[in-house]
CSV table of N, CA and C in Angstrom, one decimal:
chain,number,residue,atom,x,y,z
A,26,UNK,N,23.9,-26.5,66.1
A,26,UNK,CA,23.8,-25.8,64.9
A,26,UNK,C,23.5,-24.3,65.0
A,27,UNK,N,22.6,-24.0,66.0
A,27,UNK,CA,22.3,-22.6,66.2
A,27,UNK,C,23.5,-21.8,66.6
A,28,UNK,N,24.3,-22.3,67.4
A,28,UNK,CA,25.6,-21.7,67.8
A,28,UNK,C,26.4,-21.3,66.7
A,29,UNK,N,26.6,-22.3,65.6
A,29,UNK,CA,27.4,-22.1,64.5
A,29,UNK,C,26.8,-21.0,63.6
A,30,UNK,N,25.6,-21.0,63.4
A,30,UNK,CA,24.9,-19.9,62.6
A,30,UNK,C,25.0,-18.6,63.3
A,31,UNK,N,24.7,-18.5,64.6
A,31,UNK,CA,24.9,-17.3,65.3
A,31,UNK,C,26.3,-16.8,65.3
A,32,UNK,N,27.3,-17.7,65.4
A,32,UNK,CA,28.7,-17.3,65.3
A,32,UNK,C,29.0,-16.7,63.9
A,33,UNK,N,28.5,-17.3,62.9
A,33,UNK,CA,28.8,-16.8,61.5
A,33,UNK,C,28.2,-15.5,61.3
A,34,UNK,N,27.0,-15.3,61.8
A,34,UNK,CA,26.3,-14.0,61.7
A,34,UNK,C,27.1,-12.8,62.4
A,35,UNK,N,27.5,-13.2,63.7
A,35,UNK,CA,28.3,-12.2,64.5
A,35,UNK,C,29.6,-11.9,63.8
A,36,UNK,N,30.3,-12.9,63.2
A,36,UNK,CA,31.6,-12.6,62.6
A,36,UNK,C,31.4,-11.7,61.3
A,37,UNK,N,30.3,-11.9,60.6
A,37,UNK,CA,29.9,-11.2,59.4
A,37,UNK,C,29.7,-9.8,59.8
A,38,UNK,N,28.8,-9.5,60.8
A,38,UNK,CA,28.5,-8.2,61.2
A,38,UNK,C,29.8,-7.5,61.7
A,39,UNK,N,30.6,-8.1,62.5
A,39,UNK,CA,31.9,-7.5,62.9
A,39,UNK,C,32.8,-7.1,61.8
A,40,UNK,N,32.9,-7.9,60.8
A,40,UNK,CA,33.8,-7.7,59.7
A,40,UNK,C,33.2,-6.5,58.9
A,41,UNK,N,31.8,-6.5,58.7
A,41,UNK,CA,31.2,-5.4,57.9
A,41,UNK,C,31.4,-4.1,58.7
A,42,UNK,N,31.3,-4.1,60.0
A,42,UNK,CA,31.5,-2.8,60.7
A,42,UNK,C,32.9,-2.3,60.6
A,43,UNK,N,33.9,-3.2,60.6
A,43,UNK,CA,35.3,-2.8,60.6
A,43,UNK,C,35.6,-2.2,59.1
A,44,UNK,N,34.9,-2.8,58.1
A,44,UNK,CA,35.2,-2.4,56.7
A,44,UNK,C,34.7,-1.0,56.4
A,45,UNK,N,33.7,-0.5,57.2
A,45,UNK,CA,33.1,0.8,57.0
A,45,UNK,C,33.8,1.8,57.9
A,46,UNK,N,35.1,2.0,57.7
A,46,UNK,CA,35.9,3.0,58.5
A,46,UNK,C,35.8,4.4,57.8
A,47,UNK,N,35.9,5.4,58.7
A,47,UNK,CA,35.7,6.7,58.3
A,47,UNK,C,37.0,7.3,57.6
A,48,UNK,N,36.9,7.9,56.5
A,48,UNK,CA,38.1,8.5,55.9
A,48,UNK,C,38.0,10.0,56.1
A,49,UNK,N,38.9,10.7,56.7
A,49,UNK,CA,38.9,12.1,57.0
A,49,UNK,C,38.9,12.9,55.6
A,50,UNK,N,38.2,14.1,55.6
A,50,UNK,CA,38.3,15.0,54.6
A,50,UNK,C,39.4,16.0,54.9
A,51,UNK,N,40.4,16.1,54.1
A,51,UNK,CA,41.5,17.0,54.3
A,51,UNK,C,41.6,17.9,53.1
A,52,UNK,N,41.0,19.1,53.1
A,52,UNK,CA,40.9,20.0,52.0
A,52,UNK,C,41.7,21.2,52.4
A,53,UNK,N,43.1,21.1,52.2
A,53,UNK,CA,43.9,22.2,52.7
A,53,UNK,C,44.6,22.8,51.4
A,54,UNK,N,44.9,24.1,51.5
A,54,UNK,CA,45.5,24.8,50.3
A,54,UNK,C,46.0,26.1,50.9
A,55,UNK,N,47.3,26.1,51.4
A,55,UNK,CA,47.9,27.3,52.0
A,55,UNK,C,48.1,28.3,51.0
A,56,UNK,N,48.0,28.0,49.7
A,56,UNK,CA,48.1,29.0,48.6
A,56,UNK,C,47.1,30.1,48.8
A,57,UNK,N,46.0,29.9,49.5
A,57,UNK,CA,45.0,30.9,49.7
A,57,UNK,C,45.4,32.1,50.5
A,58,UNK,N,46.6,31.9,51.3
A,58,UNK,CA,47.0,32.9,52.3
A,58,UNK,C,47.4,34.3,51.6
A,59,UNK,N,47.7,34.2,50.3
A,59,UNK,CA,48.2,35.4,49.6
A,59,UNK,C,46.9,36.4,49.3
A,60,UNK,N,45.8,35.9,49.5
A,60,UNK,CA,44.6,36.8,49.2
A,60,UNK,C,44.0,37.4,50.3
A,61,UNK,N,44.6,37.2,51.5
A,61,UNK,CA,44.3,37.8,52.8
A,61,UNK,C,44.5,39.3,52.6
A,62,UNK,N,43.5,40.1,53.2
A,62,UNK,CA,43.6,41.6,53.2
A,62,UNK,C,42.4,42.2,52.6
A,63,UNK,N,42.4,43.6,52.4
A,63,UNK,CA,41.4,44.4,52.0
A,63,UNK,C,41.4,44.5,50.5
A,64,UNK,N,40.2,44.4,49.8
A,64,UNK,CA,40.0,44.6,48.5
A,64,UNK,C,38.9,45.6,48.3
A,65,UNK,N,38.9,46.5,47.3
A,65,UNK,CA,38.1,47.6,47.2
A,65,UNK,C,37.6,47.8,45.8
A,66,UNK,N,36.3,48.2,45.6
A,66,UNK,CA,35.7,48.6,44.4
A,66,UNK,C,35.1,49.9,44.5
A,67,UNK,N,35.3,50.8,43.5
A,67,UNK,CA,34.7,52.2,43.5
A,67,UNK,C,34.2,52.4,42.1
A,68,UNK,N,32.9,52.8,42.1
A,68,UNK,CA,32.4,53.2,40.8
A,68,UNK,C,31.4,54.3,41.1
A,69,UNK,N,31.8,55.6,40.8
A,69,UNK,CA,31.0,56.7,41.0
A,69,UNK,C,31.0,56.9,42.6
A,70,UNK,N,29.7,56.9,43.0
A,70,UNK,CA,29.6,57.0,44.6
A,70,UNK,C,29.4,55.6,45.2
A,71,UNK,N,29.4,54.6,44.5
A,71,UNK,CA,29.2,53.2,45.1
A,71,UNK,C,30.6,52.8,45.4
A,72,UNK,N,30.8,52.2,46.7
A,72,UNK,CA,32.1,51.6,47.2
A,72,UNK,C,31.7,50.3,47.8
A,73,UNK,N,32.5,49.3,47.5
A,73,UNK,CA,32.3,47.9,48.0
A,73,UNK,C,33.7,47.7,48.7
A,74,UNK,N,33.8,47.3,49.9
A,74,UNK,CA,35.1,46.9,50.6
A,74,UNK,C,34.9,45.4,51.0
A,75,UNK,N,35.8,44.6,50.6
A,75,UNK,CA,35.8,43.2,51.0
A,75,UNK,C,37.1,42.9,51.7
A,76,UNK,N,36.9,42.3,52.9
A,76,UNK,CA,38.1,41.9,53.6
A,76,UNK,C,38.1,40.3,53.7
A,77,UNK,N,39.2,39.7,53.3
A,77,UNK,CA,39.4,38.3,53.2
A,77,UNK,C,40.4,37.8,54.2
A,78,UNK,N,40.2,36.7,55.0
A,78,UNK,CA,41.2,36.1,55.8
A,78,UNK,C,41.3,34.6,55.6
A,79,UNK,N,42.5,34.2,55.4
A,79,UNK,CA,42.8,32.8,55.3
A,79,UNK,C,42.5,32.1,56.6
A,80,UNK,N,41.8,30.9,56.6
A,80,UNK,CA,41.5,30.3,57.9
A,80,UNK,C,41.6,28.8,57.6
A,81,UNK,N,42.4,28.1,58.5
A,81,UNK,CA,42.4,26.6,58.5
A,81,UNK,C,41.6,26.2,59.7
A,82,UNK,N,40.7,25.4,59.6
A,82,UNK,CA,39.8,25.0,60.7
A,82,UNK,C,39.4,23.5,60.7
A,83,UNK,N,39.1,23.0,61.8
A,83,UNK,CA,38.7,21.6,62.0
A,83,UNK,C,37.2,21.6,62.0
A,84,UNK,N,36.6,20.7,61.2
A,84,UNK,CA,35.1,20.7,61.2
A,84,UNK,C,34.6,19.4,61.7
A,85,UNK,N,33.5,19.4,62.3
A,85,UNK,CA,32.8,18.1,62.8
A,85,UNK,C,31.5,17.9,62.0
A,86,UNK,N,31.3,18.6,60.9
A,86,UNK,CA,30.1,18.4,60.1
A,86,UNK,C,29.9,16.9,59.6
A,87,UNK,N,31.0,16.4,59.1
A,87,UNK,CA,31.0,15.0,58.5
A,87,UNK,C,31.7,14.0,59.2
A,88,UNK,N,32.7,14.4,59.9
A,88,UNK,CA,33.4,13.4,60.7
A,88,UNK,C,34.3,14.1,61.7
A,89,UNK,N,35.0,13.3,62.6
A,89,UNK,CA,35.8,13.8,63.6
A,89,UNK,C,37.1,14.5,63.2
A,90,UNK,N,37.6,14.1,62.0
A,90,UNK,CA,39.0,14.6,61.6
A,90,UNK,C,39.0,15.3,60.3
A,91,UNK,N,38.1,16.1,60.0
A,91,UNK,CA,38.0,16.9,58.7
A,91,UNK,C,38.7,18.2,58.9
A,92,UNK,N,39.5,18.7,58.0
A,92,UNK,CA,40.2,19.9,58.0
A,92,UNK,C,40.1,20.6,56.7
A,93,UNK,N,39.9,22.0,56.8
A,93,UNK,CA,39.6,22.8,55.5
A,93,UNK,C,40.4,24.1,55.7
A,94,UNK,N,40.8,24.5,54.5
A,94,UNK,CA,41.4,25.8,54.2
A,94,UNK,C,40.5,26.6,53.4
A,95,UNK,N,40.1,27.8,54.0
A,95,UNK,CA,39.1,28.7,53.2
A,95,UNK,C,39.5,30.1,53.5
A,96,UNK,N,38.9,30.9,52.6
A,96,UNK,CA,39.0,32.4,52.8
A,96,UNK,C,37.6,32.8,53.4
A,97,UNK,N,37.6,33.4,54.6
A,97,UNK,CA,36.4,33.9,55.1
A,97,UNK,C,36.4,35.3,55.0
A,98,UNK,N,35.3,36.0,54.7
A,98,UNK,CA,35.2,37.3,54.4
A,98,UNK,C,34.1,38.1,54.9
A,99,UNK,N,34.3,39.4,54.9
A,99,UNK,CA,33.3,40.4,55.4
A,99,UNK,C,33.3,41.5,54.3
A,100,UNK,N,32.2,42.2,54.3
A,100,UNK,CA,32.1,43.3,53.3
A,100,UNK,C,31.2,44.5,53.7
A,101,UNK,N,31.4,45.6,53.1
A,101,UNK,CA,30.7,46.8,53.4
A,101,UNK,C,30.2,47.4,52.0
A,102,UNK,N,29.1,47.7,51.8
A,102,UNK,CA,28.6,48.3,50.5
A,102,UNK,C,28.0,49.6,50.9
A,103,UNK,N,28.6,50.7,50.3
A,103,UNK,CA,28.1,52.1,50.6
A,103,UNK,C,27.7,52.7,49.2
A,104,UNK,N,26.6,53.6,49.3
A,104,UNK,CA,26.2,54.5,48.2
A,104,UNK,C,26.4,55.8,48.7
A,105,UNK,N,27.4,56.6,48.2
A,105,UNK,CA,27.8,57.9,48.9
A,105,UNK,C,28.3,57.6,50.3
A,106,UNK,N,27.7,58.3,51.1
A,106,UNK,CA,28.1,58.1,52.5
A,106,UNK,C,27.1,57.3,53.3
A,107,UNK,N,26.2,56.7,52.6
A,107,UNK,CA,25.2,55.8,53.2
A,107,UNK,C,25.7,54.4,53.2
A,108,UNK,N,25.7,53.7,54.3
A,108,UNK,CA,26.0,52.3,54.4
A,108,UNK,C,24.8,51.5,54.0
A,109,UNK,N,24.7,50.8,52.9
A,109,UNK,CA,23.6,50.0,52.5
A,109,UNK,C,23.6,48.7,53.3
A,110,UNK,N,24.7,48.1,53.4
A,110,UNK,CA,24.8,46.9,54.2
A,110,UNK,C,26.3,46.6,54.6
A,111,UNK,N,26.5,46.1,55.8
A,111,UNK,CA,27.9,45.9,56.3
A,111,UNK,C,27.9,44.9,57.3
A,112,UNK,N,29.0,44.1,57.4
A,112,UNK,CA,29.4,43.4,58.6
A,112,UNK,C,30.9,43.5,58.7
A,113,UNK,N,31.4,44.6,58.1
A,113,UNK,CA,32.9,44.8,57.9
A,113,UNK,C,33.5,44.9,59.3
A,114,UNK,N,32.8,45.4,60.3
A,114,UNK,CA,33.3,45.6,61.7
A,114,UNK,C,33.7,44.3,62.3
A,115,UNK,N,33.3,43.2,61.8
A,115,UNK,CA,33.5,41.8,62.3
A,115,UNK,C,34.8,41.2,61.7
A,116,UNK,N,35.5,41.9,60.9
A,116,UNK,CA,36.6,41.2,60.1
A,116,UNK,C,37.8,40.8,61.0
A,117,UNK,N,37.9,41.3,62.2
A,117,UNK,CA,39.0,41.0,63.1
A,117,UNK,C,38.6,40.1,64.2
A,118,UNK,N,37.4,39.6,64.2
A,118,UNK,CA,36.9,38.7,65.3
A,118,UNK,C,37.8,37.4,65.3
A,119,UNK,N,37.8,36.8,66.5
A,119,UNK,CA,38.5,35.5,66.6
A,119,UNK,C,37.8,34.5,65.9
A,120,UNK,N,38.5,33.8,65.0
A,120,UNK,CA,37.9,32.7,64.3
A,120,UNK,C,38.0,31.4,65.0
A,121,UNK,N,37.0,30.6,65.0
A,121,UNK,CA,37.0,29.3,65.6
A,121,UNK,C,38.0,28.3,65.0
A,122,UNK,N,38.6,27.5,65.8
A,122,UNK,CA,39.5,26.5,65.3
A,122,UNK,C,38.7,25.2,65.0
A,123,UNK,N,37.6,25.0,65.7
A,123,UNK,CA,36.7,24.0,65.4
A,123,UNK,C,35.2,24.5,65.0
A,124,UNK,N,34.8,24.1,64.0
A,124,UNK,CA,33.5,24.5,63.5
A,124,UNK,C,32.5,23.4,63.6
A,125,UNK,N,31.5,23.5,64.4
A,125,UNK,CA,30.5,22.5,64.5
A,125,UNK,C,29.2,22.9,63.9
A,126,UNK,N,28.3,22.0,63.8
A,126,UNK,CA,27.0,22.3,63.1
A,126,UNK,C,26.3,23.4,63.9
A,127,UNK,N,26.4,23.5,65.1
A,127,UNK,CA,25.8,24.5,66.0
A,127,UNK,C,26.4,25.9,65.9
A,128,UNK,N,27.6,26.0,65.3
A,128,UNK,CA,28.4,27.3,65.2
A,128,UNK,C,27.7,28.3,64.3
A,129,UNK,N,27.4,29.4,64.9
A,129,UNK,CA,26.9,30.5,64.1
A,129,UNK,C,28.0,31.5,64.1
A,130,UNK,N,28.3,31.9,62.8
A,130,UNK,CA,29.4,32.8,62.6
A,130,UNK,C,29.0,34.1,62.1
A,131,UNK,N,29.9,35.1,62.1
A,131,UNK,CA,29.8,36.5,61.7
A,131,UNK,C,30.2,36.7,60.3
A,132,UNK,N,30.9,35.7,59.6
A,132,UNK,CA,31.4,36.1,58.3
A,132,UNK,C,30.2,35.9,57.3
A,133,UNK,N,30.4,36.6,56.1
A,133,UNK,CA,29.4,36.6,55.1
A,133,UNK,C,29.9,36.0,53.8
A,134,UNK,N,31.2,35.8,53.7
A,134,UNK,CA,31.8,35.2,52.5
A,134,UNK,C,32.7,34.0,52.9
A,135,UNK,N,32.6,33.0,52.1
A,135,UNK,CA,33.4,31.8,52.3
A,135,UNK,C,33.9,31.3,50.9
A,136,UNK,N,35.2,31.3,50.7
A,136,UNK,CA,35.7,30.9,49.3
A,136,UNK,C,36.8,29.9,49.4
A,137,UNK,N,37.0,29.2,48.3
A,137,UNK,CA,38.1,28.2,48.3
A,137,UNK,C,38.5,28.2,46.8
A,138,UNK,N,39.6,27.3,46.6
A,138,UNK,CA,40.0,27.1,45.2
A,138,UNK,C,39.5,25.7,44.8
A,139,UNK,N,39.0,25.5,43.7
A,139,UNK,CA,38.5,24.2,43.1
A,139,UNK,C,39.7,23.3,43.1
A,140,UNK,N,40.9,23.7,42.8
A,140,UNK,CA,42.0,22.9,42.7
A,140,UNK,C,43.2,23.7,43.1
A,141,UNK,N,43.8,23.4,44.2
A,141,UNK,CA,44.9,24.2,44.8
A,141,UNK,C,46.1,24.3,43.9
A,142,UNK,N,46.3,23.3,43.0
A,142,UNK,CA,47.4,23.3,42.1
A,142,UNK,C,47.1,24.1,40.7
A,143,UNK,N,45.9,24.5,40.7
A,143,UNK,CA,45.3,25.1,39.5
A,143,UNK,C,46.0,26.5,39.3
A,144,UNK,N,46.5,26.8,38.2
A,144,UNK,CA,47.1,28.1,37.9
A,144,UNK,C,46.2,29.2,37.4
A,145,UNK,N,44.9,28.9,37.2
A,145,UNK,CA,44.0,29.9,36.6
A,145,UNK,C,43.6,31.0,37.6
A,146,UNK,N,44.0,30.9,38.8
A,146,UNK,CA,43.6,31.9,39.9
A,146,UNK,C,42.2,32.0,40.1
A,147,UNK,N,41.4,31.0,40.1
A,147,UNK,CA,39.9,31.1,40.2
A,147,UNK,C,39.6,30.7,41.6
A,148,UNK,N,38.7,31.4,42.2
A,148,UNK,CA,38.1,31.1,43.5
A,148,UNK,C,36.6,30.9,43.4
A,149,UNK,N,36.0,30.0,44.2
A,149,UNK,CA,34.6,29.8,44.2
A,149,UNK,C,34.1,29.9,45.6
A,150,UNK,N,32.8,30.2,45.7
A,150,UNK,CA,32.3,30.2,47.1
A,150,UNK,C,30.9,30.7,47.2
A,151,UNK,N,30.6,31.3,48.3
A,151,UNK,CA,29.2,31.8,48.5
A,151,UNK,C,29.3,33.1,49.4
A,152,UNK,N,28.4,34.0,49.2
A,152,UNK,CA,28.3,35.2,49.9
A,152,UNK,C,26.9,35.6,50.3
A,153,UNK,N,26.7,35.8,51.5
A,153,UNK,CA,25.3,36.2,52.0
A,153,UNK,C,25.0,37.6,51.7
A,154,UNK,N,23.7,37.8,51.2
A,154,UNK,CA,23.2,39.1,51.0
A,154,UNK,C,22.6,39.6,52.3
A,155,UNK,N,23.3,40.5,52.9
A,155,UNK,CA,23.0,41.0,54.3
A,155,UNK,C,21.6,41.7,54.4
A,156,UNK,N,21.1,42.2,53.3
A,156,UNK,CA,19.8,42.8,53.3
A,156,UNK,C,18.6,41.8,53.1
A,157,UNK,N,19.0,40.6,52.6
A,157,UNK,CA,18.0,39.5,52.4
A,157,UNK,C,18.5,38.2,53.1
A,158,UNK,N,18.3,38.1,54.4
A,158,UNK,CA,18.9,37.0,55.2
A,158,UNK,C,18.8,35.5,54.6
A,159,UNK,N,17.7,35.3,53.8
A,159,UNK,CA,17.6,34.0,53.2
A,159,UNK,C,18.2,33.8,51.8
A,160,UNK,N,18.9,34.9,51.4
A,160,UNK,CA,19.6,34.8,50.0
A,160,UNK,C,21.1,34.7,50.2
A,161,UNK,N,21.7,33.8,49.4
A,161,UNK,CA,23.1,33.7,49.4
A,161,UNK,C,23.5,33.6,47.9
A,162,UNK,N,24.5,34.4,47.6
A,162,UNK,CA,25.0,34.4,46.2
A,162,UNK,C,26.0,33.3,46.0
A,163,UNK,N,26.0,32.7,44.9
A,163,UNK,CA,27.0,31.7,44.5
A,163,UNK,C,28.1,32.6,43.7
A,164,UNK,N,29.3,32.7,44.3
A,164,UNK,CA,30.3,33.6,43.7
A,164,UNK,C,31.4,32.9,43.1
A,165,UNK,N,32.0,33.6,42.1
A,165,UNK,CA,33.2,33.2,41.4
A,165,UNK,C,34.1,34.5,41.4
A,166,UNK,N,35.4,34.3,41.6
A,166,UNK,CA,36.3,35.4,41.6
A,166,UNK,C,37.5,34.8,40.7
A,167,UNK,N,38.1,35.7,39.9
A,167,UNK,CA,39.2,35.4,39.1
A,167,UNK,C,40.2,36.5,39.3
A,168,UNK,N,41.5,36.2,39.6
A,168,UNK,CA,42.5,37.2,39.7
A,168,UNK,C,43.3,37.4,38.5
A,169,UNK,N,43.8,38.6,38.3
A,169,UNK,CA,44.7,38.9,37.2
A,169,UNK,C,46.0,38.2,37.6
A,170,UNK,N,47.0,38.2,36.5
A,170,UNK,CA,48.3,37.6,36.8
A,170,UNK,C,49.1,38.0,37.9
A,171,UNK,N,49.0,39.4,38.2
A,171,UNK,CA,49.8,39.9,39.2
A,171,UNK,C,49.1,39.9,40.7
A,172,UNK,N,47.9,39.4,40.6
A,172,UNK,CA,47.0,39.1,41.9
A,172,UNK,C,46.8,40.4,42.6
A,173,UNK,N,46.5,41.5,41.8
A,173,UNK,CA,46.2,42.8,42.4
A,173,UNK,C,44.8,43.1,42.1
A,174,UNK,N,44.2,42.5,41.2
A,174,UNK,CA,42.7,42.8,40.8
A,174,UNK,C,42.0,41.4,40.8
A,175,UNK,N,40.8,41.5,41.3
A,175,UNK,CA,39.9,40.3,41.4
A,175,UNK,C,38.5,40.7,40.7
A,176,UNK,N,38.2,40.0,39.6
A,176,UNK,CA,36.9,40.2,39.0
A,176,UNK,C,36.0,39.2,39.9
A,177,UNK,N,35.0,39.8,40.4
A,177,UNK,CA,34.1,39.2,41.4
A,177,UNK,C,32.7,39.2,40.8
A,178,UNK,N,32.1,38.0,40.7
A,178,UNK,CA,30.7,38.0,40.2
A,178,UNK,C,29.9,37.0,40.9
A,179,UNK,N,28.6,37.1,41.0
A,179,UNK,CA,27.7,36.1,41.5
A,179,UNK,C,26.9,35.5,40.3
A,180,UNK,N,26.7,34.2,40.4
A,180,UNK,CA,26.0,33.5,39.3
A,180,UNK,C,24.5,33.4,39.5
A,181,UNK,N,24.1,33.2,40.7
A,181,UNK,CA,22.7,33.1,41.0
A,181,UNK,C,22.5,33.1,42.6
A,182,UNK,N,21.3,33.2,42.9
A,182,UNK,CA,21.0,33.2,44.4
A,182,UNK,C,20.5,31.9,44.8
A,183,UNK,N,21.1,31.4,46.0
A,183,UNK,CA,20.7,30.2,46.5
A,183,UNK,C,19.9,30.5,47.7
A,184,UNK,N,19.0,29.6,48.1
A,184,UNK,CA,18.3,29.7,49.3
A,184,UNK,C,16.9,30.3,49.2
A,185,UNK,N,16.7,31.3,48.4
A,185,UNK,CA,15.4,32.1,48.4
A,185,UNK,C,14.6,31.5,47.1
A,186,UNK,N,14.3,30.2,47.2
A,186,UNK,CA,13.7,29.6,46.0
A,186,UNK,C,12.2,29.9,45.9
A,187,UNK,N,11.6,30.3,47.1
A,187,UNK,CA,10.1,30.7,47.1
A,187,UNK,C,10.0,32.1,46.4
A,188,UNK,N,11.1,32.9,46.3
A,188,UNK,CA,11.0,34.1,45.6
A,188,UNK,C,12.3,34.4,44.8
A,189,UNK,N,12.5,33.6,43.7
A,189,UNK,CA,13.7,33.8,42.9
A,189,UNK,C,14.0,35.1,42.3
A,190,UNK,N,12.9,35.9,42.2
A,190,UNK,CA,13.1,37.3,41.6
A,190,UNK,C,13.4,38.4,42.4
A,191,UNK,N,13.8,38.0,43.7
A,191,UNK,CA,14.2,39.0,44.7
A,191,UNK,C,15.4,39.9,44.2
A,192,UNK,N,15.2,41.2,44.3
A,192,UNK,CA,16.3,42.1,43.8
A,192,UNK,C,17.6,41.8,44.6
A,193,UNK,N,18.7,41.7,43.9
A,193,UNK,CA,20.0,41.5,44.5
A,193,UNK,C,20.5,42.9,45.0
A,194,UNK,N,21.1,43.0,46.1
A,194,UNK,CA,21.6,44.3,46.6
A,194,UNK,C,22.9,44.7,45.9
A,195,UNK,N,23.8,43.8,45.7
A,195,UNK,CA,25.1,44.1,45.1
A,195,UNK,C,25.0,44.0,43.6
A,196,UNK,N,26.0,44.8,42.9
A,196,UNK,CA,26.0,44.6,41.5
A,196,UNK,C,26.4,43.2,41.1
A,197,UNK,N,26.0,42.7,40.0
A,197,UNK,CA,26.3,41.3,39.6
A,197,UNK,C,27.7,41.1,39.5
A,198,UNK,N,28.5,42.0,39.0
A,198,UNK,CA,29.9,41.9,38.6
A,198,UNK,C,30.7,43.2,39.0
A,199,UNK,N,31.8,43.1,39.7
A,199,UNK,CA,32.6,44.2,40.0
A,199,UNK,C,34.1,43.8,40.2
A,200,UNK,N,35.0,44.8,40.0
A,200,UNK,CA,36.4,44.4,40.0
A,200,UNK,C,36.9,45.0,41.3
A,201,UNK,N,37.5,44.2,42.1
A,201,UNK,CA,38.1,44.6,43.4
A,201,UNK,C,39.6,44.8,43.2
A,202,UNK,N,40.2,45.8,43.7
A,202,UNK,CA,41.6,46.2,43.7
A,202,UNK,C,42.1,45.9,45.1
A,203,UNK,N,43.3,45.1,45.1
A,203,UNK,CA,44.0,44.9,46.4
A,203,UNK,C,44.5,46.1,47.0
A,204,UNK,N,44.2,46.4,48.3
A,204,UNK,CA,44.7,47.6,49.0
A,204,UNK,C,45.9,47.4,49.7
């Protein structure tokens, strides 16, 4: 009788393990490729340059076969001739094909489309405040119909919950022009 019960338990465990298979995350949208390049904002003496690169990569964060399409970006913020913050010099670095949890990167913007088939031309993502390493902006960008202008704004700061009133370095909203 013990052998029968043990056999039933082993069969049940084996079937439960097989039923819990991993489903890969495949979040691809080659439509993002058209946003690659330099975008620029100028207002008086303030200048913001944003460089976006389309990147398809394999990630091991959640499982072995996850693929993502994203826009990775870098920016420079200048007041007059003074660079307030920048990682723009990193815009042509080699991007990893596999991103692991231990990967530390040099990009400061990552964006995606909520729905690749969406015709509203909206992008969402996050952007690091280079002057406040613990602060990350939640960003939204919307393109005009000709895709030559991008209204870019951040909705709130993530990460710096112990000091939510920290002053943001960048303007809350600005319009970038495709260069």
